[in-house]
XYZ file of C-alpha atoms in Angstrom:
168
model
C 108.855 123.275 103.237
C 106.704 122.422 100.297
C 108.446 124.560 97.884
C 111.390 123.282 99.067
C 110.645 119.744 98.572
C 108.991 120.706 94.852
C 112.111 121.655 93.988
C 114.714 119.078 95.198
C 111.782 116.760 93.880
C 112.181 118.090 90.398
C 116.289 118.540 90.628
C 117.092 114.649 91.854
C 115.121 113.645 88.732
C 116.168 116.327 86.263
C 119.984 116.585 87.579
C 121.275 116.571 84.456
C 119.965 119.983 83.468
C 122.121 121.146 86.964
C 125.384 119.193 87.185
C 127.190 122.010 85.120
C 125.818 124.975 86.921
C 124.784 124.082 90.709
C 123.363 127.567 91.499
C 120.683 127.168 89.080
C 119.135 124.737 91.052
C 117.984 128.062 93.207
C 116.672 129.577 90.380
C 113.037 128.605 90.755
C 112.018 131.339 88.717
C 113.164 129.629 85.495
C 110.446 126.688 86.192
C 110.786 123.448 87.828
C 108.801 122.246 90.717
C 107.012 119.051 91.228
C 103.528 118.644 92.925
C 104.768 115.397 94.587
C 107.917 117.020 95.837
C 105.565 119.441 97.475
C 102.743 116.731 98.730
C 105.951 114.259 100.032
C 107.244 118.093 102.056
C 104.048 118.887 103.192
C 102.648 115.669 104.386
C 105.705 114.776 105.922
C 105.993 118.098 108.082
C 102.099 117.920 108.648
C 102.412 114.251 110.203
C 105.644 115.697 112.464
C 103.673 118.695 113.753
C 100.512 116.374 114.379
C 102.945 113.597 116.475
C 104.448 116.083 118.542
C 101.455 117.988 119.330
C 99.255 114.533 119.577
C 96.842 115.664 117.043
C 94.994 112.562 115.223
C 96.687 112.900 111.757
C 94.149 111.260 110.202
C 91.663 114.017 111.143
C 94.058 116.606 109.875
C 94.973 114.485 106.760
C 90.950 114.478 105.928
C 90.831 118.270 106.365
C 93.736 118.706 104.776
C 93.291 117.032 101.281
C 90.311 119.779 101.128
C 93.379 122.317 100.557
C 95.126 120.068 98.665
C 92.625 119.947 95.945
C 91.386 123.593 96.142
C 95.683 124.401 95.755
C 96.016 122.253 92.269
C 92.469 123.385 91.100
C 94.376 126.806 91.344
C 98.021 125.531 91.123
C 97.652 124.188 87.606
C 96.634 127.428 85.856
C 100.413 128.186 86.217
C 101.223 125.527 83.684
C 99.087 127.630 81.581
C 100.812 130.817 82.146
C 104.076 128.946 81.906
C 103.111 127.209 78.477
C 104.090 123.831 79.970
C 102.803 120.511 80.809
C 100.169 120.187 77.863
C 99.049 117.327 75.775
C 99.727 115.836 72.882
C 98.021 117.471 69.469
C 94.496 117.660 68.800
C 91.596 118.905 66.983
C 89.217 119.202 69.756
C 86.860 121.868 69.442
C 88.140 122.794 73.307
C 92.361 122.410 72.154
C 94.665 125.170 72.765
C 97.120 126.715 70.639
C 100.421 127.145 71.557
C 104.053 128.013 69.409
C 106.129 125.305 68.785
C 109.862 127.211 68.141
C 110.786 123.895 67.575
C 108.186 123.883 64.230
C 107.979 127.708 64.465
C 104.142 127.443 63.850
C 101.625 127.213 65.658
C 100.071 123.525 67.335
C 96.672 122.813 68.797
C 97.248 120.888 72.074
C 95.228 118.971 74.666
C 94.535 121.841 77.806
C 95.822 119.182 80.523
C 96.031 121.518 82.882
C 92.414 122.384 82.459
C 91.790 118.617 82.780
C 93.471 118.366 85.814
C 92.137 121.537 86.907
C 88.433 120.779 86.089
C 89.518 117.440 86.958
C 90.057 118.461 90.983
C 87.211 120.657 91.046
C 84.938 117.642 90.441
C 86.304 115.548 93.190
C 86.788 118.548 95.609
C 82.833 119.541 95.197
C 82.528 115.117 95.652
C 84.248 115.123 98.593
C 82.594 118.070 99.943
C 78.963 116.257 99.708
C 80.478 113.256 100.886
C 82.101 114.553 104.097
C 79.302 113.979 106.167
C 78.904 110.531 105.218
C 82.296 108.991 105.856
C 82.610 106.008 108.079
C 86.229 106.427 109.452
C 89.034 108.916 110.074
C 91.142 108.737 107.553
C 88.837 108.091 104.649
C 88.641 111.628 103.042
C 92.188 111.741 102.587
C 92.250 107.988 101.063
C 89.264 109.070 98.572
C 91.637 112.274 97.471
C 94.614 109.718 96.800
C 92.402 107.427 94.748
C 90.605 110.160 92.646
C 93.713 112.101 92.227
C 95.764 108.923 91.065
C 92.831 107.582 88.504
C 92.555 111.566 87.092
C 96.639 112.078 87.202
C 97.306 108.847 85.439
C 94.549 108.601 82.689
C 95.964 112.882 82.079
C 99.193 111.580 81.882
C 98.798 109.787 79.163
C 98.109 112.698 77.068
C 100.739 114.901 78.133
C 103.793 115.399 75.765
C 106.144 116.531 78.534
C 106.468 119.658 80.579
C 109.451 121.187 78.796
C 109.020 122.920 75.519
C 107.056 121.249 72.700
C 108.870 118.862 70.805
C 107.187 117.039 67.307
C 109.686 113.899 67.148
């Protein structure tokens, strides 16, 4: 369901790159999912299953945003395979170098997805020691959404896009 939802995620808001060819919307292997297609999938078939079986969702939520992290600590290395979703130039001792066929040179880039990555790690190995400690059901998965949020929207800012590089 996830993938599913990454996908139609990514398609509603990139349609234009489909309206001429429909089947390439099944063409995942040419890129284009979304991480909140696949959160807005999976939390919505995880709160289903946990109403009909009358499992406290908020229990399953807190467990669950364990996975969640440990997935895009994980996930996110595929933007680096796919040479997508990186940053802005820079001259960072810790930049990456990618090709811009756009320039047809080389740029140095901001890792983001080693941000992000590093970025989840941090808050997994938080919420781990904090587990113990929380003072309602509920609150683990809360904590993920705020520390994902602050670390998504301060990386954003540095990303260029996740298509190809492009200078102008």
């Amino acid at each position: 369901i996830s993938i599913i939802c990454a996908r139609a995620y990514f398609v509603i808001f990139n349609f234009h790159q489909y309206k001429n060819n429909l089947m390439d919307i099944f063409n995942i292997r040419g890129g284009g999912i979304a991480i909140y297609g696949a959160i807005i999938g999976g939390v919505s078939t995880a709160y289903i299953y946990c109403r009909k079986k009358n499992i406290d969702f908020r229990k399953f939520f807190d467990v669950g945003a364990f996975g969640l992290l440990i997935g895009q600590i994980i996930g996110r290395w595929g933007n680096f395979v796919n040479v997508e979703a990186y940053g802005s130039e820079t001259n960072l001792p810790w930049r990456m170098e990618i090709f811009s066929s756009e320039l047809n040179k080389m740029v140095s880039v901001h890792p983001t997805f080693l941000y992000e990555s590093l970025w989840n790690l941090i808050g997994f190995i938080g919420l781990l020691i904090y587990r113990n400690k929380k003072k309602f059901e509920g609150e683990i998965i809360l904590m993920y959404i705020a520390w994902y949020g602050i670390g998504r929207s301060w990386i954003e800012q540095l990303r260029v896009d996740s298509l190809p590089y492009d200078a102008s």
